[in-house]
Coordinates of C-alpha atoms and ligand atoms in Angstrom, one line a residue:
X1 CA 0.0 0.0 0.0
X2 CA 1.3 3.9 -0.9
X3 CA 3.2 5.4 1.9
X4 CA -0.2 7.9 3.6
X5 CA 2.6 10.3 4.5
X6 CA 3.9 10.5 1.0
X7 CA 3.7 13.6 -1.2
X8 CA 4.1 13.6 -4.9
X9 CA 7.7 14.4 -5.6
X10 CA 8.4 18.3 -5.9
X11 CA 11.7 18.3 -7.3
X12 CA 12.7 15.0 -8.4
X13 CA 11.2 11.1 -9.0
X14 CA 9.8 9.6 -5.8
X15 CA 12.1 7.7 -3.9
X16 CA 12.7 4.1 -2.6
X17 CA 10.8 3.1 0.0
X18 CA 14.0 1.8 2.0
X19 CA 16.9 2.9 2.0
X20 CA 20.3 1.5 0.2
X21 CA 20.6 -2.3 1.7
X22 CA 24.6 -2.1 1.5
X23 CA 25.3 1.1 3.4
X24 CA 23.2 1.4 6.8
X25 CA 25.5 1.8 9.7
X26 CA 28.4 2.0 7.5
X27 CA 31.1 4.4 8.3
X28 CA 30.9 6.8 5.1
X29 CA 27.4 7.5 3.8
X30 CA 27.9 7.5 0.1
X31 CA 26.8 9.6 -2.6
X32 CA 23.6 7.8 -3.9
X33 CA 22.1 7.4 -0.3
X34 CA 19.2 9.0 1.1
X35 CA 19.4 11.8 3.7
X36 CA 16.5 12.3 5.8
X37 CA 16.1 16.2 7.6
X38 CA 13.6 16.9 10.4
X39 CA 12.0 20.2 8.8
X40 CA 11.6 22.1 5.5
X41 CA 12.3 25.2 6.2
X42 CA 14.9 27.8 4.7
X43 CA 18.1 25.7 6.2
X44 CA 16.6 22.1 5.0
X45 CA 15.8 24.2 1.1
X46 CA 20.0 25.1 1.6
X47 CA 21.1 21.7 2.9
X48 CA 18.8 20.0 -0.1
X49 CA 20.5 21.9 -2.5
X50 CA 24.0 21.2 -1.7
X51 CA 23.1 17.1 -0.8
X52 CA 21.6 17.4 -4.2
X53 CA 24.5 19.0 -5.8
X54 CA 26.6 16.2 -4.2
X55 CA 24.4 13.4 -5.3
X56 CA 22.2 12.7 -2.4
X57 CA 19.0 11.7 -2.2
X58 CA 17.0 14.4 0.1
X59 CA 14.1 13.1 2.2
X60 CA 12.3 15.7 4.3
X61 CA 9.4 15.6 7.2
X62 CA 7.5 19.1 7.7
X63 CA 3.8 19.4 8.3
X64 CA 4.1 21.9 5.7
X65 CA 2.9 20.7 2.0
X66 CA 5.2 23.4 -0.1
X67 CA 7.7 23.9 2.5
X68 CA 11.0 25.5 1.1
X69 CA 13.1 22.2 1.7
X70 CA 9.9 20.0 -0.1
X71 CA 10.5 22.1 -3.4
X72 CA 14.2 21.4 -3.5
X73 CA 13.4 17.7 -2.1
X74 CA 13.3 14.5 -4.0
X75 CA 10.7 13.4 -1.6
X76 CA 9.0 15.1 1.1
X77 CA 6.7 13.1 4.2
X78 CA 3.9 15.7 5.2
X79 CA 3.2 15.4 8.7
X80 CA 4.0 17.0 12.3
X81 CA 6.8 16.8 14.2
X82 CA 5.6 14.5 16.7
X83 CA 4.0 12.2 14.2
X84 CA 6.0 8.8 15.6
X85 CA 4.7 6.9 12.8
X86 CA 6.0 9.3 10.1
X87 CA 9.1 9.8 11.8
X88 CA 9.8 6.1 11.8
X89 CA 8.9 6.4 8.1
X90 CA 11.1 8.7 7.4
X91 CA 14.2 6.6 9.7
X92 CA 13.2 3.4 7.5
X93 CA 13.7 5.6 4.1
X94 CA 16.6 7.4 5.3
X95 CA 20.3 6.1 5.7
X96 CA 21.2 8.9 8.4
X97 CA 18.9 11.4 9.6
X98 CA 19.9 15.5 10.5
X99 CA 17.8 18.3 11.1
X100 CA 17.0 21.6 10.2
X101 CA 14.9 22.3 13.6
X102 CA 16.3 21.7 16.9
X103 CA 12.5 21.0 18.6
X104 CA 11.7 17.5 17.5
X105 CA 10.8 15.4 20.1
X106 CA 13.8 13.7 21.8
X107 CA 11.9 10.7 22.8
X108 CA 11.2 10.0 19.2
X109 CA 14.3 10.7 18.3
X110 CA 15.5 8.1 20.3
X111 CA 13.4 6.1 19.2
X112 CA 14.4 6.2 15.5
X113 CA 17.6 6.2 16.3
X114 CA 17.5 2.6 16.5
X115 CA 17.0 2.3 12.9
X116 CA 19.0 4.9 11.5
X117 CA 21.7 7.2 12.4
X118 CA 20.3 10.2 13.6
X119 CA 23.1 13.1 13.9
X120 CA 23.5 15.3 16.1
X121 CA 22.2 13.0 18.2
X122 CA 18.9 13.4 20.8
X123 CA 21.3 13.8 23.4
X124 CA 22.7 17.4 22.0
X125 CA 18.8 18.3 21.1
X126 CA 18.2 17.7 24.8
X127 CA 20.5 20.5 25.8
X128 CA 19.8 22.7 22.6
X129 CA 16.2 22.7 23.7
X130 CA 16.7 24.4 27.0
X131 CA 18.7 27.8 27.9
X132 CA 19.1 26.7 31.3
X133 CA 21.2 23.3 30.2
X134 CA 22.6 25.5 27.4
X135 CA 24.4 27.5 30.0
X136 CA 24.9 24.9 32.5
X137 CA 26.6 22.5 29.8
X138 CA 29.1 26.1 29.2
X139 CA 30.1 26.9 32.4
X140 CA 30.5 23.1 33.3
X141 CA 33.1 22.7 30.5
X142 CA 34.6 26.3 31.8
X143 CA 33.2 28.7 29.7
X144 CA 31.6 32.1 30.4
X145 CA 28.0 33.2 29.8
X146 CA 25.7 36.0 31.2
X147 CA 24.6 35.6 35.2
X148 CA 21.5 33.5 35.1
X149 CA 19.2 31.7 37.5
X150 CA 16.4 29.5 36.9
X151 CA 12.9 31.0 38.2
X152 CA 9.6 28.7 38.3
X153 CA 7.6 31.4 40.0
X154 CA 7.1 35.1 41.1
X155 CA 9.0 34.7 44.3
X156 CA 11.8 32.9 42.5
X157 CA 11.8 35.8 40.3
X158 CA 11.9 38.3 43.1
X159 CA 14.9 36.7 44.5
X160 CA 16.6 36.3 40.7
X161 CA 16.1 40.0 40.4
X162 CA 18.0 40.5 43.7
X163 CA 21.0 38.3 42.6
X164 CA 21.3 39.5 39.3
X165 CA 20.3 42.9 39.6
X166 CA 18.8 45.2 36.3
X167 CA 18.7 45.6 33.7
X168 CA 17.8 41.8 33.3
X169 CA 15.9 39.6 30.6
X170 CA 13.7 36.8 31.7
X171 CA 13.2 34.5 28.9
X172 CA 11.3 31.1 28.3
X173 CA 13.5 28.1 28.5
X174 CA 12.2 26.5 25.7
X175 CA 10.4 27.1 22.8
X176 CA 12.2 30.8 22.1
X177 CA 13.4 32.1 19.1
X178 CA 13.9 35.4 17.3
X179 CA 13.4 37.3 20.6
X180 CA 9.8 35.6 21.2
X181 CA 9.0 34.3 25.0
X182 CA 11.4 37.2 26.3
X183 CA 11.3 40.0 28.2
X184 CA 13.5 43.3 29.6
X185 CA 13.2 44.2 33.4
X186 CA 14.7 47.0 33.7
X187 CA 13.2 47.8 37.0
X188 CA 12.2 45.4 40.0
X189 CA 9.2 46.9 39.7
X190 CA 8.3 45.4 36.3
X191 CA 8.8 42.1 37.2
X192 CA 5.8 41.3 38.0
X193 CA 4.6 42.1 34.2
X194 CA 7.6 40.5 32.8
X195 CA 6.3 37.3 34.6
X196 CA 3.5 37.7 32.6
X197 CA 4.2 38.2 29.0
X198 CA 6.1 35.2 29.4
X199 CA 4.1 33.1 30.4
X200 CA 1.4 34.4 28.9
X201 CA -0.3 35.7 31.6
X202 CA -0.2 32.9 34.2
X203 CA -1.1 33.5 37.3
X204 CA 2.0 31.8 38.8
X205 CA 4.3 29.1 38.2
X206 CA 5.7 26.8 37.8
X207 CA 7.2 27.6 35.1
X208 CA 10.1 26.8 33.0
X209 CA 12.2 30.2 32.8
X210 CA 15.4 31.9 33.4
X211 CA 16.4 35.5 33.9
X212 CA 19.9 36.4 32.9
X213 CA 21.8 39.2 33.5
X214 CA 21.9 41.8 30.8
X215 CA 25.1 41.8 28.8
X216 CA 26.8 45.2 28.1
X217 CA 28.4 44.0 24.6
X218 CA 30.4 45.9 21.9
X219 CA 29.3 43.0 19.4
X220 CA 27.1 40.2 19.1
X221 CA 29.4 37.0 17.1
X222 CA 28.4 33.7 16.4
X223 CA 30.6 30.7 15.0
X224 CA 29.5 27.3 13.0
X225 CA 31.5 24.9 14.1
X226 CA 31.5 21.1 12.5
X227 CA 32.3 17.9 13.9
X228 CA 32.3 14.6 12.7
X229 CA 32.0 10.8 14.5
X230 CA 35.3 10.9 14.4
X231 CA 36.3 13.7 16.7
X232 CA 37.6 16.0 13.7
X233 CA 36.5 19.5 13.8
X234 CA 36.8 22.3 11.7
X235 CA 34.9 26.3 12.7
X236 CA 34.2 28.9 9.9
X237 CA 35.3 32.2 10.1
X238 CA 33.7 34.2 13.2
X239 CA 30.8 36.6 12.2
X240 CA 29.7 39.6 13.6
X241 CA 25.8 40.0 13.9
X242 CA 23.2 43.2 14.4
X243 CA 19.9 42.5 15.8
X244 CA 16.4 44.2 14.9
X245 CA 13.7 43.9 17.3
X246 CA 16.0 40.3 18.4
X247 CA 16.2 38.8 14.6
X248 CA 19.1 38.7 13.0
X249 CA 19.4 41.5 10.8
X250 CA 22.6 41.9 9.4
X251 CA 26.1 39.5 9.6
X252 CA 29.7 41.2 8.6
X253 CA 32.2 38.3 8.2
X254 CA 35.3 38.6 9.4
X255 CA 33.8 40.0 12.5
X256 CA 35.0 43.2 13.4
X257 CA 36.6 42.0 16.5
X258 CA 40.2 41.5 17.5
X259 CA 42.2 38.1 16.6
X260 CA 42.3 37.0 20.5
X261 CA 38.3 38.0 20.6
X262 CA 37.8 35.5 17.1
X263 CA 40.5 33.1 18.8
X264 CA 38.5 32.6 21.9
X265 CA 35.2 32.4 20.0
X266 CA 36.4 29.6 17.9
X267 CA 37.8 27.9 20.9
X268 CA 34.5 28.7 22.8
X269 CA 32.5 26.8 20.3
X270 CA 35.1 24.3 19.8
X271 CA 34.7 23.2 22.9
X272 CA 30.9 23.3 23.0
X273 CA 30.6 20.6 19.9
X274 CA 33.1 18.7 21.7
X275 CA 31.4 18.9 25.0
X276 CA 28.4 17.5 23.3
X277 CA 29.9 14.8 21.3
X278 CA 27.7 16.7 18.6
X279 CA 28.2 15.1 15.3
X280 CA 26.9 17.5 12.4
X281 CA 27.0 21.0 13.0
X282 CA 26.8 23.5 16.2
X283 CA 26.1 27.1 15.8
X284 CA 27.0 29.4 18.6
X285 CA 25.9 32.5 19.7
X286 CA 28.0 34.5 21.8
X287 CA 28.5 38.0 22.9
X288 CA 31.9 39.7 23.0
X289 CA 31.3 41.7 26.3
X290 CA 32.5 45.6 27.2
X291 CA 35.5 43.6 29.1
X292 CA 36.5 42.1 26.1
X293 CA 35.8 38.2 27.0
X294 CA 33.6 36.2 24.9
X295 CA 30.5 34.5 26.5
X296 CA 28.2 31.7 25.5
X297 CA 24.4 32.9 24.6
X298 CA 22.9 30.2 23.2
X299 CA 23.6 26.9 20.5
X300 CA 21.5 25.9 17.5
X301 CA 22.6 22.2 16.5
X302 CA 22.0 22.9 12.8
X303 CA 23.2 24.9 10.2
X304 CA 22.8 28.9 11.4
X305 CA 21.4 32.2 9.7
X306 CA 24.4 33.9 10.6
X307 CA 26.2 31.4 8.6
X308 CA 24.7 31.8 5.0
X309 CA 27.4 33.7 4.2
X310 CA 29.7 30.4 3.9
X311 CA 27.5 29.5 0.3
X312 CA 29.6 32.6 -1.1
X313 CA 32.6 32.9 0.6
X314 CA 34.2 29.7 2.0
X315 CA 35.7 26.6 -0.1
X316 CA 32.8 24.5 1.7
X317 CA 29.6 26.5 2.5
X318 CA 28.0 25.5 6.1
X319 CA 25.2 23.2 4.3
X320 CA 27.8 21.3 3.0
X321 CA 29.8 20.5 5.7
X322 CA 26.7 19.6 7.6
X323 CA 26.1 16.7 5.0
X324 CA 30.0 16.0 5.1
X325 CA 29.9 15.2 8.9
X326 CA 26.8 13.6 9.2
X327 CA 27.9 11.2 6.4
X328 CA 31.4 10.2 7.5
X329 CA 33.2 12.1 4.6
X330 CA 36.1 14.2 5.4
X331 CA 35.4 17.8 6.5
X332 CA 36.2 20.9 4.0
X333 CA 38.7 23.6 3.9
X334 CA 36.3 26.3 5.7
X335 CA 38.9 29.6 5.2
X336 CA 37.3 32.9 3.8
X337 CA 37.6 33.4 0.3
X338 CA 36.4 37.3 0.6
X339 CA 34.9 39.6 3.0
X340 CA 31.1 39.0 3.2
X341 CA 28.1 40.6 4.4
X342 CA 24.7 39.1 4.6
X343 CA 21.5 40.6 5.2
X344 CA 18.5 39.3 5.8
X345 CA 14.7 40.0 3.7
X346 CA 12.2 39.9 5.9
X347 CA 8.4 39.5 5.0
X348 CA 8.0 43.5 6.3
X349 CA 9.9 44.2 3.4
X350 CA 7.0 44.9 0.1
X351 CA 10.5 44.2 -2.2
X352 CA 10.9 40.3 -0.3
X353 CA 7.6 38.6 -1.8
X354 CA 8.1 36.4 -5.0
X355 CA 7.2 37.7 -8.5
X356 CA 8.5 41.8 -7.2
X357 CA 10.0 43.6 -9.7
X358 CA 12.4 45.1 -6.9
X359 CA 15.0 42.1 -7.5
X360 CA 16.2 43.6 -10.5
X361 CA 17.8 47.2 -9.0
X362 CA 19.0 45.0 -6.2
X363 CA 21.2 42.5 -8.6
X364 CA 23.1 45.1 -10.2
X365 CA 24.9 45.5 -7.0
X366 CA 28.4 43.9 -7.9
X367 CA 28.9 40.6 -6.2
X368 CA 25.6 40.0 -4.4
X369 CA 23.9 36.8 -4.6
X370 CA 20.3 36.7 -3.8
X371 CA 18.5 33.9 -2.2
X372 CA 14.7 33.6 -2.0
X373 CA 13.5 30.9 0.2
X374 CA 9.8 30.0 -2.2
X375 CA 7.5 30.9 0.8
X376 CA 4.6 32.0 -1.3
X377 CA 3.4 34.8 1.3
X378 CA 5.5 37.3 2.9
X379 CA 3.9 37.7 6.9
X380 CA 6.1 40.6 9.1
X381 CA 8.5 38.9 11.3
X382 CA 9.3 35.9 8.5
X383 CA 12.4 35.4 6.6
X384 CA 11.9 35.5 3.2
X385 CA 15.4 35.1 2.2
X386 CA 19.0 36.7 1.9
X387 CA 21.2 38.4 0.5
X388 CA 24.9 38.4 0.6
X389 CA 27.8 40.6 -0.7
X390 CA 31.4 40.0 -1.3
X391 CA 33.8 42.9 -1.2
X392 CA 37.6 44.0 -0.5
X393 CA 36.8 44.6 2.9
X394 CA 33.7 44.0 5.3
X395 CA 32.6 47.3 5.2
X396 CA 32.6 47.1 1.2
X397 CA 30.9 43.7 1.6
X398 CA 28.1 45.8 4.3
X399 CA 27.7 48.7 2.2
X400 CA 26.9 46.6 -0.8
X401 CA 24.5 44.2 0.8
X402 CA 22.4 47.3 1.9
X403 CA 22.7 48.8 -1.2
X404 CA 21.1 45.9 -2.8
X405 CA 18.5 45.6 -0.4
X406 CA 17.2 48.9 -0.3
X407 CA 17.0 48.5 -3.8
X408 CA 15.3 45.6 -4.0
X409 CA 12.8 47.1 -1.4
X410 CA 12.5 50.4 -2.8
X411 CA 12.0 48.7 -6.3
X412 CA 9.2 46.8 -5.1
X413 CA 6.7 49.0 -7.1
Ligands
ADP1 N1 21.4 38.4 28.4 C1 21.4 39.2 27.3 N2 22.1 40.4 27.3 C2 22.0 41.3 26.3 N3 21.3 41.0 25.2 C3 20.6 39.9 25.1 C4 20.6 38.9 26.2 N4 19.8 37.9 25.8 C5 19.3 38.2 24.6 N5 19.8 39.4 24.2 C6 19.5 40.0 22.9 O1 18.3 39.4 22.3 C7 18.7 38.6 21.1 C8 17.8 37.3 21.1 O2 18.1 36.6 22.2 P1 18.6 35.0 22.2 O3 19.0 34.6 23.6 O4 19.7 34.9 21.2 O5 17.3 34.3 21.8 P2 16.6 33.8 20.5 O6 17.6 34.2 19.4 O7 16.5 32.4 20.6 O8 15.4 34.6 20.4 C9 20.1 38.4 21.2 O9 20.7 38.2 20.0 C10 20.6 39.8 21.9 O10 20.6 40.8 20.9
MG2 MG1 19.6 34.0 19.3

């Protein structure tokens, strides 16, 4: 009987329904091999094209029915995350299994991984899941992050406040992204309200949250950082991020920082994947504080926004080198070929939906590549795509990435 979770093939001839019988478990995962991703979204579109490129098969499971990755996909299995039946599916059709989306369920996870390879592994998505065992897993292998505390309920929070002082940030320990599930306390006395908006207006606890001390930073940095079963490892250049209303905005690569500051960064996430055992990729967030010392913010255990710029400017862009490590195969040379800035379209932005005539301004900006993710509707607060620049410097790289997109916006007619 037809596979219920199975979608007509978007971008290729439907696959196998199990996977290559010579290779599972093998060391190297082989060209011709089927690599299953958890999630369609923008990363799994980028990591489909390069598997593609390399002569994968692509499998992917969203609940979405045109998600990015599906169109790019030789196959895609429509259903939710926590769909154990489709997720065994898509083990039993895969010969290793990655992800796009840190927040599928462990417990499945573990449970496929009885069939297939899943890398990283639940284990890493365990910590990845939660800030608090983010930071704990940091400071237990040494390295700094902001003051935190974990806080269940208003009184906890009261006594946080008094530890950590203001200005502070309480912040959901799971779930959050792009700034959502946070808030500022500047004041004690807007703790109460804080409590609130993160919880969404409960009462009391007890809930799962931590405040953290607010960082006085000169720049925001993050570093991908590969690792294979092996114990090889191999971090791209450091990049230096700006925020907007807590989405990435903007990334300038190399980071404007000094060598120690990208030394310690690259050792900081170093030793993060290697804490983890990761195998695949780890993104880390970090901020480069006022006293000059890097600390920890927060991991992704996937390829990373901040990290698109590696499709343009390294040997071996991020998306590669996530397949490379997941599959066994030896990691790629990941030194910058040319200053790089990307910048991010968001769904604001009239110029970022498909069919806009404001594309064609933007792409007589000399060395900018533009990426459009296929998301049919453009909704505020949604990445929409990129664009990146290459330059002499960073600051030629920066100035012609927003060149391009204020073109392309302003174009939008
Ligand atoms: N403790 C902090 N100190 C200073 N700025 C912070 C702190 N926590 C978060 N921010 C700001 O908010 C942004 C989003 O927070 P982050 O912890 O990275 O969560 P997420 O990206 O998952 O929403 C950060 O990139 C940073 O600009
Ligand atoms: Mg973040």
């Amino acid at each position: 009987m037809a596979d219920p979770h199975a979608q007509g093939p978007a971008g290729g001839s439907a696959l196998p329904h199990s996977r290559t019988p010579a290779l599972p478990h093998s060391d190297v995962i082989l060209p011709g091999a089927t690599v299953g991703i958890v999630g369609g979204g923008q990363l799994g579109r980028m990591f489909a094209l390069e598997a593609r490129r390399m002569g994968y098969r692509v499998l992917v499971l969203d609940p979405g029915r045109d998600s990015p990755a599906a169109q790019v996909a030789d196959d895609c299995i429509v259903a939710s995350f926590d769909d154990t039946a489709a997720m065994r599916a898509l083990a039993e059709r895969s010969d290793v299994v990655t992800l796009e989306w840190e927040n599928a369920d462990v417990a499945t996870l573990r449970e496929i991984e009885r069939i297939v390879p899943v890398r990283p592994g639940p284990g890493v998505l365990e910590v990845a899941q939660h800030r608090l065992r983010e930071k704990d897993t940091a400071r237990a292998l040494g390295l700094l992050t902001a003051g935190y505390r974990a806080v269940a309920t208003r009184a906890e929070l009261r006594d946080a406040l008094a530890e950590i002082g203001t200005p502070a940030v309480l912040k959901t320990a799971r779930w959050g992204y792009d700034g959502k599930g946070q808030a500022v306390i500047r004041d004690p006395s807007e703790a109460d309200a804080a409590f609130a908006v993160v919880t969404g207006g409960a009462d009391d606890g007890p809930a799962e949250l931590i405040l953290e001390e607010w960082v006085r930073f000169s720049a925001e940095i993050s570093v991908v950082c590969a690792r294979t079963a092996r114990g090889e490892t191999a971090c791209f250049p450091v990049a230096e991020n700006v925020h907007k209303s807590a989405i990435l905005d903007v990334s300038i690569v190399p980071a404007r920082v000094p060598a120690s500051v990208a030394d310690e960064a690259r050792r900081l996430a170093e030793a993060m994947a290697e804490g983890l055992g990761v195998v695949g990729l780890l993104a880390v967030e970090m901020f480069v504080g006022e006293d000059g010392h890097v600390r920890m913010n927060e991991i992704a255990p996937r390829p990373h926004n901040s990290g698109h710029y590696t499709l343009e400017a390294c040997p071996v862009s991020q998306f590669e080198q996530q397949l490379r490590a997941v599959c066994g195969l030896p990691l790629g040379s990941t030194g910058l070929l040319r200053p790089a800035a990307m910048v991010n379209l968001m769904g604001d932005d009239a110029g970022t939906a498909l069919g806009r005539p404001g594309v064609v301004p933007a792409l007589s900006v000399p060395e900018t590549a533009l990426h459009l993710y296929g998301k049919a509707e453009a909704r505020p607060g949604r990445k929409m795509g990129h664009l990146t620049a290459l330059g002499d410097t960073p600051d030629e790289a920066l100035e012609r990435a927003l060149r391009a997109r204020a073109l392309l916006v302003d174009g939008a007619g």
